[in-house]
Amino acid sequence: GVEAIDIGDADIDDLKSKDCLIVGAPTWNTGAERERSMTIWDQWLYTELPKLDLTGKKLAVFGAGDQVGYKYNYCDAVGEIYECFMERGAEGNYGKTSTDGYNYVESKAVDEDGKFLGVVFDQDNQSELSRDRAKAWVRQLKKE
């Protein structure tokens, strides 16, 4: 099974014991070079995460943003979280998804192959697609 834990309540030793990590955040602080979510992630990524060796841990990421209002920074926090976890040794080739069906200009959540680093949601403009996107992503992760 999967247990959801708010990162602010996460126990470092518990995180180290996991083989797979599924992490996500919204993007609020658009345009910033770091600390893009305006959540506890912003502090945790730069104070707690550097204490961890995540070598060999499977990583999947997700996030939410507004592709119309913030089309130049869509879901940038996903890219930030992904990069920070990868720097600590996590394996990040899990749960990448197509950018088809989205209308944005730039995103740090897109990899060099043009795929989202995980699944992203736009509850402001495409909320009707979120449930199906989430279900498809979970099916994908189970196969990977």
mmCIF file of N, CA and C in Angstrom:
data_model
loop_
_atom_site.group_PDB
_atom_site.id
_atom_site.type_symbol
_atom_site.label_atom_id
_atom_site.label_comp_id
_atom_site.label_asym_id
_atom_site.label_seq_id
_atom_site.Cartn_x
_atom_site.Cartn_y
_atom_site.Cartn_z
ATOM 1 N N GLY A 1 0.793 -1.173 0.000
ATOM 2 C CA GLY A 1 0.000 0.000 0.000
ATOM 3 C C GLY A 1 0.849 1.256 0.000
ATOM 4 N N VAL A 2 0.168 2.353 -0.114
ATOM 5 C CA VAL A 2 0.802 3.660 -0.145
ATOM 6 C C VAL A 2 0.287 4.476 1.032
ATOM 7 N N GLU A 3 1.192 5.167 1.690
ATOM 8 C CA GLU A 3 0.828 6.020 2.805
ATOM 9 C C GLU A 3 1.175 7.464 2.460
ATOM 10 N N ALA A 4 0.185 8.348 2.532
ATOM 11 C CA ALA A 4 0.419 9.769 2.265
ATOM 12 C C ALA A 4 0.908 10.448 3.536
ATOM 13 N N ILE A 5 1.994 11.206 3.404
ATOM 14 C CA ILE A 5 2.566 11.922 4.539
ATOM 15 C C ILE A 5 2.877 13.348 4.096
ATOM 16 N N ASP A 6 2.421 14.322 4.867
ATOM 17 C CA ASP A 6 2.794 15.708 4.607
ATOM 18 C C ASP A 6 4.288 15.830 4.869
ATOM 19 N N ILE A 7 5.028 16.439 3.965
ATOM 20 C CA ILE A 7 6.479 16.497 4.101
ATOM 21 C C ILE A 7 6.889 17.211 5.388
ATOM 22 N N GLY A 8 6.085 18.110 5.873
ATOM 23 C CA GLY A 8 6.373 18.790 7.132
ATOM 24 C C GLY A 8 6.307 17.870 8.332
ATOM 25 N N ASP A 9 5.597 16.745 8.185
ATOM 26 C CA ASP A 9 5.460 15.770 9.263
ATOM 27 C C ASP A 9 6.321 14.532 9.036
ATOM 28 N N ALA A 10 7.070 14.505 7.949
ATOM 29 C CA ALA A 10 7.832 13.306 7.593
ATOM 30 C C ALA A 10 9.003 13.087 8.546
ATOM 31 N N ASP A 11 9.223 11.826 8.868
ATOM 32 C CA ASP A 11 10.354 11.419 9.688
ATOM 33 C C ASP A 11 11.492 11.015 8.744
ATOM 34 N N ILE A 12 12.650 11.608 8.910
ATOM 35 C CA ILE A 12 13.792 11.358 8.020
ATOM 36 C C ILE A 12 14.126 9.870 7.969
ATOM 37 N N ASP A 13 14.158 9.200 9.105
ATOM 38 C CA ASP A 13 14.487 7.769 9.118
ATOM 39 C C ASP A 13 13.433 6.955 8.387
ATOM 40 N N ASP A 14 12.171 7.356 8.494
ATOM 41 C CA ASP A 14 11.103 6.672 7.778
ATOM 42 C C ASP A 14 11.286 6.844 6.273
ATOM 43 N N LEU A 15 11.616 8.054 5.836
ATOM 44 C CA LEU A 15 11.855 8.290 4.406
ATOM 45 C C LEU A 15 13.012 7.436 3.897
ATOM 46 N N LYS A 16 14.062 7.346 4.677
ATOM 47 C CA LYS A 16 15.228 6.561 4.268
ATOM 48 C C LYS A 16 14.892 5.081 4.129
ATOM 49 N N SER A 17 13.862 4.618 4.836
ATOM 50 C CA SER A 17 13.500 3.197 4.792
ATOM 51 C C SER A 17 12.657 2.834 3.569
ATOM 52 N N LYS A 18 12.166 3.815 2.844
ATOM 53 C CA LYS A 18 11.297 3.567 1.684
ATOM 54 C C LYS A 18 12.122 3.268 0.437
ATOM 55 N N ASP A 19 11.602 2.363 -0.401
ATOM 56 C CA ASP A 19 12.237 2.054 -1.681
ATOM 57 C C ASP A 19 11.782 3.002 -2.778
ATOM 58 N N CYS A 20 10.556 3.501 -2.650
ATOM 59 C CA CYS A 20 9.956 4.366 -3.660
ATOM 60 C C CYS A 20 9.374 5.603 -2.985
ATOM 61 N N LEU A 21 9.532 6.735 -3.644
ATOM 62 C CA LEU A 21 8.983 7.988 -3.134
ATOM 63 C C LEU A 21 8.152 8.646 -4.223
ATOM 64 N N ILE A 22 6.926 9.043 -3.873
ATOM 65 C CA ILE A 22 6.061 9.793 -4.770
ATOM 66 C C ILE A 22 5.848 11.137 -4.102
ATOM 67 N N VAL A 23 6.351 12.199 -4.724
ATOM 68 C CA VAL A 23 6.325 13.513 -4.088
ATOM 69 C C VAL A 23 5.729 14.543 -5.037
ATOM 70 N N GLY A 24 5.068 15.550 -4.459
ATOM 71 C CA GLY A 24 4.477 16.568 -5.298
ATOM 72 C C GLY A 24 4.188 17.843 -4.560
ATOM 73 N N ALA A 25 3.961 18.892 -5.342
ATOM 74 C CA ALA A 25 3.670 20.214 -4.783
ATOM 75 C C ALA A 25 3.021 21.094 -5.839
ATOM 76 N N PRO A 26 2.327 22.131 -5.393
ATOM 77 C CA PRO A 26 1.815 23.134 -6.332
ATOM 78 C C PRO A 26 2.927 24.117 -6.684
ATOM 79 N N THR A 27 2.723 24.888 -7.715
ATOM 80 C CA THR A 27 3.636 25.981 -8.049
ATOM 81 C C THR A 27 2.905 27.283 -7.788
ATOM 82 N N TRP A 28 3.416 28.058 -6.852
ATOM 83 C CA TRP A 28 2.822 29.355 -6.532
ATOM 84 C C TRP A 28 3.792 30.504 -6.772
ATOM 85 N N ASN A 29 5.049 30.296 -6.421
ATOM 86 C CA ASN A 29 6.025 31.373 -6.491
ATOM 87 C C ASN A 29 6.627 31.423 -7.890
ATOM 88 N N THR A 30 5.820 31.757 -8.845
ATOM 89 C CA THR A 30 6.235 31.707 -10.241
ATOM 90 C C THR A 30 7.364 32.670 -10.543
ATOM 91 N N GLY A 31 8.268 32.215 -11.363
ATOM 92 C CA GLY A 31 9.389 33.025 -11.780
ATOM 93 C C GLY A 31 10.598 32.932 -10.874
ATOM 94 N N ALA A 32 10.436 32.369 -9.701
ATOM 95 C CA ALA A 32 11.555 32.236 -8.767
ATOM 96 C C ALA A 32 12.508 31.147 -9.250
ATOM 97 N N GLU A 33 13.763 31.293 -8.919
ATOM 98 C CA GLU A 33 14.752 30.273 -9.270
ATOM 99 C C GLU A 33 14.661 29.066 -8.349
ATOM 100 N N ARG A 34 14.185 29.264 -7.128
ATOM 101 C CA ARG A 34 14.004 28.168 -6.181
ATOM 102 C C ARG A 34 12.889 28.555 -5.209
ATOM 103 N N GLU A 35 12.477 27.592 -4.429
ATOM 104 C CA GLU A 35 11.379 27.794 -3.475
ATOM 105 C C GLU A 35 10.124 28.271 -4.189
ATOM 106 N N ARG A 36 9.686 27.450 -5.143
ATOM 107 C CA ARG A 36 8.596 27.832 -6.047
ATOM 108 C C ARG A 36 7.201 27.453 -5.569
ATOM 109 N N SER A 37 7.096 26.649 -4.510
ATOM 110 C CA SER A 37 5.769 26.151 -4.154
ATOM 111 C C SER A 37 5.042 26.979 -3.105
ATOM 112 N N MET A 38 5.763 27.776 -2.339
ATOM 113 C CA MET A 38 5.202 28.517 -1.201
ATOM 114 C C MET A 38 4.524 27.566 -0.222
ATOM 115 N N THR A 39 5.133 26.395 -0.040
ATOM 116 C CA THR A 39 4.694 25.414 0.948
ATOM 117 C C THR A 39 5.910 25.036 1.784
ATOM 118 N N ILE A 40 5.737 24.103 2.694
ATOM 119 C CA ILE A 40 6.842 23.622 3.525
ATOM 120 C C ILE A 40 7.968 23.020 2.676
ATOM 121 N N TRP A 41 7.647 22.574 1.472
ATOM 122 C CA TRP A 41 8.681 22.042 0.570
ATOM 123 C C TRP A 41 9.823 23.035 0.390
ATOM 124 N N ASP A 42 9.493 24.315 0.313
ATOM 125 C CA ASP A 42 10.502 25.330 0.027
ATOM 126 C C ASP A 42 11.641 25.306 1.044
ATOM 127 N N GLN A 43 11.324 25.113 2.287
ATOM 128 C CA GLN A 43 12.366 25.019 3.306
ATOM 129 C C GLN A 43 12.962 23.619 3.345
ATOM 130 N N TRP A 44 12.114 22.600 3.264
ATOM 131 C CA TRP A 44 12.541 21.215 3.432
ATOM 132 C C TRP A 44 13.577 20.807 2.381
ATOM 133 N N LEU A 45 13.372 21.240 1.138
ATOM 134 C CA LEU A 45 14.286 20.863 0.057
ATOM 135 C C LEU A 45 15.715 21.319 0.314
ATOM 136 N N TYR A 46 15.872 22.419 1.050
ATOM 137 C CA TYR A 46 17.205 23.003 1.225
ATOM 138 C C TYR A 46 17.756 22.866 2.640
ATOM 139 N N THR A 47 16.933 22.352 3.585
ATOM 140 C CA THR A 47 17.438 22.128 4.941
ATOM 141 C C THR A 47 17.480 20.657 5.305
ATOM 142 N N GLU A 48 16.436 19.909 4.983
ATOM 143 C CA GLU A 48 16.357 18.495 5.369
ATOM 144 C C GLU A 48 16.851 17.545 4.286
ATOM 145 N N LEU A 49 16.427 17.781 3.052
ATOM 146 C CA LEU A 49 16.799 16.877 1.957
ATOM 147 C C LEU A 49 18.312 16.714 1.810
ATOM 148 N N PRO A 50 19.119 17.761 1.963
ATOM 149 C CA PRO A 50 20.567 17.582 1.818
ATOM 150 C C PRO A 50 21.180 16.604 2.821
ATOM 151 N N LYS A 51 20.454 16.279 3.878
ATOM 152 C CA LYS A 51 20.938 15.328 4.883
ATOM 153 C C LYS A 51 20.739 13.874 4.443
ATOM 154 N N LEU A 52 20.013 13.662 3.349
ATOM 155 C CA LEU A 52 19.633 12.314 2.941
ATOM 156 C C LEU A 52 20.466 11.792 1.778
ATOM 157 N N ASP A 53 20.762 10.508 1.843
ATOM 158 C CA ASP A 53 21.336 9.786 0.704
ATOM 159 C C ASP A 53 20.196 8.958 0.126
ATOM 160 N N LEU A 54 19.743 9.311 -1.056
ATOM 161 C CA LEU A 54 18.601 8.628 -1.675
ATOM 162 C C LEU A 54 19.039 7.698 -2.807
ATOM 163 N N THR A 55 20.281 7.313 -2.800
ATOM 164 C CA THR A 55 20.806 6.435 -3.847
ATOM 165 C C THR A 55 19.945 5.189 -3.968
ATOM 166 N N GLY A 56 19.474 4.943 -5.196
ATOM 167 C CA GLY A 56 18.680 3.753 -5.469
ATOM 168 C C GLY A 56 17.203 3.875 -5.184
ATOM 169 N N LYS A 57 16.755 4.981 -4.612
ATOM 170 C CA LYS A 57 15.325 5.160 -4.336
ATOM 171 C C LYS A 57 14.618 5.575 -5.619
ATOM 172 N N LYS A 58 13.528 4.908 -5.935
ATOM 173 C CA LYS A 58 12.729 5.256 -7.107
ATOM 174 C C LYS A 58 11.906 6.506 -6.785
ATOM 175 N N LEU A 59 11.907 7.451 -7.717
ATOM 176 C CA LEU A 59 11.229 8.723 -7.516
ATOM 177 C C LEU A 59 10.188 8.956 -8.598
ATOM 178 N N ALA A 60 8.991 9.346 -8.173
ATOM 179 C CA ALA A 60 7.948 9.809 -9.089
ATOM 180 C C ALA A 60 7.442 11.135 -8.537
ATOM 181 N N VAL A 61 7.183 12.091 -9.424
ATOM 182 C CA VAL A 61 6.766 13.425 -8.997
ATOM 183 C C VAL A 61 5.440 13.832 -9.643
ATOM 184 N N PHE A 62 4.732 14.715 -8.951
ATOM 185 C CA PHE A 62 3.489 15.263 -9.489
ATOM 186 C C PHE A 62 3.356 16.700 -9.015
ATOM 187 N N GLY A 63 2.473 17.432 -9.656
ATOM 188 C CA GLY A 63 2.275 18.805 -9.230
ATOM 189 C C GLY A 63 1.038 19.418 -9.831
ATOM 190 N N ALA A 64 0.765 20.635 -9.371
ATOM 191 C CA ALA A 64 -0.391 21.370 -9.864
ATOM 192 C C ALA A 64 0.025 22.796 -10.196
ATOM 193 N N GLY A 65 -0.630 23.349 -11.184
ATOM 194 C CA GLY A 65 -0.346 24.719 -11.591
ATOM 195 C C GLY A 65 -1.462 25.247 -12.476
ATOM 196 N N ASP A 66 -1.290 26.451 -12.937
ATOM 197 C CA ASP A 66 -2.270 27.128 -13.786
ATOM 198 C C ASP A 66 -1.580 27.434 -15.116
ATOM 199 N N GLN A 67 -1.886 26.628 -16.132
ATOM 200 C CA GLN A 67 -1.204 26.759 -17.427
ATOM 201 C C GLN A 67 -1.654 27.969 -18.230
ATOM 202 N N VAL A 68 -2.756 28.582 -17.863
ATOM 203 C CA VAL A 68 -3.227 29.765 -18.563
ATOM 204 C C VAL A 68 -2.676 31.026 -17.891
ATOM 205 N N GLY A 69 -2.869 31.139 -16.606
ATOM 206 C CA GLY A 69 -2.417 32.318 -15.877
ATOM 207 C C GLY A 69 -0.909 32.399 -15.715
ATOM 208 N N TYR A 70 -0.253 31.241 -15.706
ATOM 209 C CA TYR A 70 1.199 31.191 -15.497
ATOM 210 C C TYR A 70 1.852 30.320 -16.561
ATOM 211 N N LYS A 71 1.558 30.633 -17.808
ATOM 212 C CA LYS A 71 2.003 29.799 -18.921
ATOM 213 C C LYS A 71 3.506 29.800 -19.127
ATOM 214 N N TYR A 72 4.224 30.733 -18.512
ATOM 215 C CA TYR A 72 5.689 30.761 -18.638
ATOM 216 C C TYR A 72 6.383 30.061 -17.476
ATOM 217 N N ASN A 73 5.617 29.591 -16.506
ATOM 218 C CA ASN A 73 6.172 28.945 -15.315
ATOM 219 C C ASN A 73 5.332 27.742 -14.896
ATOM 220 N N TYR A 74 4.686 27.095 -15.834
ATOM 221 C CA TYR A 74 3.724 26.055 -15.489
ATOM 222 C C TYR A 74 4.373 24.900 -14.730
ATOM 223 N N CYS A 75 3.930 24.687 -13.518
ATOM 224 C CA CYS A 75 4.351 23.571 -12.659
ATOM 225 C C CYS A 75 5.865 23.523 -12.422
ATOM 226 N N ASP A 76 6.495 24.678 -12.365
ATOM 227 C CA ASP A 76 7.946 24.723 -12.158
ATOM 228 C C ASP A 76 8.395 24.034 -10.870
ATOM 229 N N ALA A 77 7.575 24.032 -9.831
ATOM 230 C CA ALA A 77 7.964 23.382 -8.568
ATOM 231 C C ALA A 77 8.230 21.891 -8.777
ATOM 232 N N VAL A 78 7.544 21.266 -9.723
ATOM 233 C CA VAL A 78 7.785 19.848 -10.029
ATOM 234 C C VAL A 78 9.232 19.654 -10.479
ATOM 235 N N GLY A 79 9.706 20.536 -11.332
ATOM 236 C CA GLY A 79 11.091 20.463 -11.785
ATOM 237 C C GLY A 79 12.066 20.676 -10.653
ATOM 238 N N GLU A 80 11.756 21.602 -9.765
ATOM 239 C CA GLU A 80 12.638 21.881 -8.628
ATOM 240 C C GLU A 80 12.729 20.670 -7.696
ATOM 241 N N ILE A 81 11.593 20.105 -7.361
ATOM 242 C CA ILE A 81 11.593 18.927 -6.483
ATOM 243 C C ILE A 81 12.361 17.790 -7.138
ATOM 244 N N TYR A 82 12.080 17.549 -8.394
ATOM 245 C CA TYR A 82 12.756 16.474 -9.136
ATOM 246 C C TYR A 82 14.277 16.669 -9.104
ATOM 247 N N GLU A 83 14.743 17.858 -9.453
ATOM 248 C CA GLU A 83 16.177 18.130 -9.480
ATOM 249 C C GLU A 83 16.819 17.935 -8.109
ATOM 250 N N CYS A 84 16.178 18.433 -7.066
ATOM 251 C CA CYS A 84 16.731 18.313 -5.715
ATOM 252 C C CYS A 84 16.844 16.849 -5.280
ATOM 253 N N PHE A 85 15.825 16.050 -5.569
ATOM 254 C CA PHE A 85 15.867 14.628 -5.208
ATOM 255 C C PHE A 85 16.911 13.882 -6.039
ATOM 256 N N MET A 86 17.033 14.235 -7.297
ATOM 257 C CA MET A 86 18.032 13.584 -8.156
ATOM 258 C C MET A 86 19.450 13.895 -7.667
ATOM 259 N N GLU A 87 19.674 15.107 -7.196
ATOM 260 C CA GLU A 87 20.982 15.480 -6.655
ATOM 261 C C GLU A 87 21.354 14.640 -5.438
ATOM 262 N N ARG A 88 20.373 14.096 -4.772
ATOM 263 C CA ARG A 88 20.607 13.256 -3.589
ATOM 264 C C ARG A 88 20.687 11.776 -3.958
ATOM 265 N N GLY A 89 20.649 11.449 -5.255
ATOM 266 C CA GLY A 89 20.857 10.084 -5.702
ATOM 267 C C GLY A 89 19.618 9.304 -6.098
ATOM 268 N N ALA A 90 18.442 9.919 -6.037
ATOM 269 C CA ALA A 90 17.219 9.212 -6.418
ATOM 270 C C ALA A 90 17.241 8.874 -7.908
ATOM 271 N N GLU A 91 16.501 7.831 -8.266
ATOM 272 C CA GLU A 91 16.351 7.406 -9.661
ATOM 273 C C GLU A 91 15.022 7.965 -10.170
ATOM 274 N N GLY A 92 15.063 8.819 -11.184
ATOM 275 C CA GLY A 92 13.868 9.547 -11.567
ATOM 276 C C GLY A 92 13.230 9.214 -12.887
ATOM 277 N N ASN A 93 13.417 8.057 -13.427
ATOM 278 C CA ASN A 93 12.802 7.751 -14.721
ATOM 279 C C ASN A 93 11.466 7.034 -14.560
ATOM 280 N N TYR A 94 10.670 7.483 -13.623
ATOM 281 C CA TYR A 94 9.386 6.838 -13.340
ATOM 282 C C TYR A 94 8.266 7.860 -13.436
ATOM 283 N N GLY A 95 7.186 7.481 -14.093
ATOM 284 C CA GLY A 95 5.994 8.307 -14.125
ATOM 285 C C GLY A 95 6.026 9.507 -15.039
ATOM 286 N N LYS A 96 6.965 9.552 -15.963
ATOM 287 C CA LYS A 96 6.994 10.682 -16.896
ATOM 288 C C LYS A 96 5.781 10.605 -17.819
ATOM 289 N N THR A 97 5.228 11.769 -18.171
ATOM 290 C CA THR A 97 3.996 11.802 -18.961
ATOM 291 C C THR A 97 4.116 12.778 -20.133
ATOM 292 N N SER A 98 3.239 12.598 -21.080
ATOM 293 C CA SER A 98 3.211 13.434 -22.282
ATOM 294 C C SER A 98 2.731 14.850 -21.956
ATOM 295 N N THR A 99 3.222 15.790 -22.714
ATOM 296 C CA THR A 99 2.769 17.183 -22.598
ATOM 297 C C THR A 99 1.566 17.462 -23.507
ATOM 298 N N ASP A 100 1.132 16.466 -24.267
ATOM 299 C CA ASP A 100 -0.024 16.633 -25.145
ATOM 300 C C ASP A 100 -1.261 17.005 -24.325
ATOM 301 N N GLY A 101 -2.035 17.931 -24.835
ATOM 302 C CA GLY A 101 -3.271 18.319 -24.177
ATOM 303 C C GLY A 101 -3.105 19.487 -23.211
ATOM 304 N N TYR A 102 -1.896 19.989 -23.086
ATOM 305 C CA TYR A 102 -1.631 21.145 -22.221
ATOM 306 C C TYR A 102 -1.312 22.339 -23.106
ATOM 307 N N ASN A 103 -1.557 23.534 -22.606
ATOM 308 C CA ASN A 103 -1.311 24.754 -23.362
ATOM 309 C C ASN A 103 -0.511 25.725 -22.494
ATOM 310 N N TYR A 104 0.800 25.591 -22.522
ATOM 311 C CA TYR A 104 1.702 26.441 -21.745
ATOM 312 C C TYR A 104 2.865 26.822 -22.668
ATOM 313 N N VAL A 105 3.683 27.745 -22.256
ATOM 314 C CA VAL A 105 4.817 28.174 -23.067
ATOM 315 C C VAL A 105 6.117 27.574 -22.530
ATOM 316 N N GLU A 106 6.334 27.682 -21.215
ATOM 317 C CA GLU A 106 7.551 27.159 -20.606
ATOM 318 C C GLU A 106 7.227 26.441 -19.309
ATOM 319 N N SER A 107 8.050 25.437 -18.984
ATOM 320 C CA SER A 107 7.903 24.728 -17.728
ATOM 321 C C SER A 107 9.205 24.033 -17.367
ATOM 322 N N LYS A 108 9.624 24.193 -16.133
ATOM 323 C CA LYS A 108 10.795 23.481 -15.632
ATOM 324 C C LYS A 108 10.441 22.035 -15.267
ATOM 325 N N ALA A 109 9.180 21.675 -15.469
ATOM 326 C CA ALA A 109 8.728 20.312 -15.212
ATOM 327 C C ALA A 109 8.857 19.427 -16.450
ATOM 328 N N VAL A 110 9.445 19.950 -17.528
ATOM 329 C CA VAL A 110 9.597 19.202 -18.771
ATOM 330 C C VAL A 110 11.055 18.789 -18.943
ATOM 331 N N ASP A 111 11.274 17.517 -19.286
ATOM 332 C CA ASP A 111 12.641 17.015 -19.452
ATOM 333 C C ASP A 111 13.177 17.287 -20.856
ATOM 334 N N GLU A 112 14.400 16.854 -21.105
ATOM 335 C CA GLU A 112 15.058 17.107 -22.390
ATOM 336 C C GLU A 112 14.387 16.384 -23.556
ATOM 337 N N ASP A 113 13.563 15.376 -23.259
ATOM 338 C CA ASP A 113 12.838 14.655 -24.300
ATOM 339 C C ASP A 113 11.443 15.231 -24.549
ATOM 340 N N GLY A 114 11.126 16.322 -23.854
ATOM 341 C CA GLY A 114 9.830 16.959 -24.059
ATOM 342 C C GLY A 114 8.688 16.338 -23.280
ATOM 343 N N LYS A 115 8.996 15.560 -22.251
ATOM 344 C CA LYS A 115 7.960 14.954 -21.414
ATOM 345 C C LYS A 115 7.937 15.641 -20.058
ATOM 346 N N PHE A 116 6.755 15.635 -19.435
ATOM 347 C CA PHE A 116 6.692 16.089 -18.052
ATOM 348 C C PHE A 116 7.457 15.085 -17.189
ATOM 349 N N LEU A 117 8.139 15.588 -16.175
ATOM 350 C CA LEU A 117 8.921 14.743 -15.271
ATOM 351 C C LEU A 117 8.025 13.833 -14.441
ATOM 352 N N GLY A 118 6.750 14.109 -14.421
ATOM 353 C CA GLY A 118 5.750 13.320 -13.708
ATOM 354 C C GLY A 118 4.389 13.711 -14.251
ATOM 355 N N VAL A 119 3.378 13.600 -13.435
ATOM 356 C CA VAL A 119 2.045 14.020 -13.878
ATOM 357 C C VAL A 119 1.768 15.403 -13.300
ATOM 358 N N VAL A 120 1.145 16.246 -14.107
ATOM 359 C CA VAL A 120 0.792 17.589 -13.655
ATOM 360 C C VAL A 120 -0.703 17.828 -13.865
ATOM 361 N N PHE A 121 -1.244 18.638 -12.982
ATOM 362 C CA PHE A 121 -2.676 18.910 -12.982
ATOM 363 C C PHE A 121 -2.917 20.409 -13.034
ATOM 364 N N ASP A 122 -4.007 20.784 -13.694
ATOM 365 C CA ASP A 122 -4.434 22.174 -13.746
ATOM 366 C C ASP A 122 -5.886 22.216 -13.297
ATOM 367 N N GLN A 123 -6.081 22.405 -12.004
ATOM 368 C CA GLN A 123 -7.425 22.428 -11.439
ATOM 369 C C GLN A 123 -8.186 23.701 -11.811
ATOM 370 N N ASP A 124 -7.469 24.720 -12.259
ATOM 371 C CA ASP A 124 -8.129 25.972 -12.649
ATOM 372 C C ASP A 124 -8.751 25.883 -14.033
ATOM 373 N N ASN A 125 -8.093 25.176 -14.948
ATOM 374 C CA ASN A 125 -8.521 25.193 -16.341
ATOM 375 C C ASN A 125 -8.886 23.826 -16.912
ATOM 376 N N GLN A 126 -8.434 22.755 -16.282
ATOM 377 C CA GLN A 126 -8.726 21.416 -16.804
ATOM 378 C C GLN A 126 -9.083 20.438 -15.680
ATOM 379 N N SER A 127 -9.826 20.889 -14.710
ATOM 380 C CA SER A 127 -10.151 20.032 -13.565
ATOM 381 C C SER A 127 -10.884 18.758 -13.984
ATOM 382 N N GLU A 128 -11.630 18.832 -15.074
ATOM 383 C CA GLU A 128 -12.379 17.660 -15.543
ATOM 384 C C GLU A 128 -11.461 16.541 -16.038
ATOM 385 N N LEU A 129 -10.190 16.844 -16.285
ATOM 386 C CA LEU A 129 -9.233 15.835 -16.757
ATOM 387 C C LEU A 129 -8.391 15.231 -15.635
ATOM 388 N N SER A 130 -8.441 15.824 -14.456
ATOM 389 C CA SER A 130 -7.541 15.412 -13.377
ATOM 390 C C SER A 130 -7.739 13.969 -12.917
ATOM 391 N N ARG A 131 -8.958 13.547 -12.734
ATOM 392 C CA ARG A 131 -9.212 12.188 -12.247
ATOM 393 C C ARG A 131 -8.638 11.143 -13.216
ATOM 394 N N ASP A 132 -8.917 11.306 -14.495
ATOM 395 C CA ASP A 132 -8.412 10.349 -15.486
ATOM 396 C C ASP A 132 -6.889 10.405 -15.593
ATOM 397 N N ARG A 133 -6.319 11.592 -15.503
ATOM 398 C CA ARG A 133 -4.853 11.712 -15.539
ATOM 399 C C ARG A 133 -4.232 11.006 -14.337
ATOM 400 N N ALA A 134 -4.827 11.181 -13.177
ATOM 401 C CA ALA A 134 -4.312 10.543 -11.966
ATOM 402 C C ALA A 134 -4.419 9.019 -12.071
ATOM 403 N N LYS A 135 -5.551 8.521 -12.515
ATOM 404 C CA LYS A 135 -5.736 7.068 -12.655
ATOM 405 C C LYS A 135 -4.745 6.482 -13.655
ATOM 406 N N ALA A 136 -4.565 7.149 -14.781
ATOM 407 C CA ALA A 136 -3.621 6.662 -15.798
ATOM 408 C C ALA A 136 -2.200 6.654 -15.250
ATOM 409 N N TRP A 137 -1.849 7.657 -14.468
ATOM 410 C CA TRP A 137 -0.500 7.752 -13.908
ATOM 411 C C TRP A 137 -0.242 6.638 -12.899
ATOM 412 N N VAL A 138 -1.218 6.359 -12.076
ATOM 413 C CA VAL A 138 -1.075 5.266 -11.103
ATOM 414 C C VAL A 138 -0.908 3.936 -11.832
ATOM 415 N N ARG A 139 -1.700 3.703 -12.879
ATOM 416 C CA ARG A 139 -1.534 2.479 -13.678
ATOM 417 C C ARG A 139 -0.126 2.412 -14.265
ATOM 418 N N GLN A 140 0.356 3.528 -14.776
ATOM 419 C CA GLN A 140 1.699 3.593 -15.353
ATOM 420 C C GLN A 140 2.754 3.262 -14.298
ATOM 421 N N LEU A 141 2.640 3.864 -13.119
ATOM 422 C CA LEU A 141 3.623 3.615 -12.055
ATOM 423 C C LEU A 141 3.640 2.149 -11.637
ATOM 424 N N LYS A 142 2.472 1.540 -11.587
ATOM 425 C CA LYS A 142 2.406 0.122 -11.211
ATOM 426 C C LYS A 142 3.163 -0.753 -12.204
ATOM 427 N N LYS A 143 3.156 -0.376 -13.478
ATOM 428 C CA LYS A 143 3.861 -1.137 -14.499
ATOM 429 C C LYS A 143 5.378 -0.882 -14.473
ATOM 430 N N GLU A 144 5.756 0.340 -14.096
ATOM 431 C CA GLU A 144 7.160 0.711 -14.103
ATOM 432 C C GLU A 144 7.859 0.193 -12.858
#
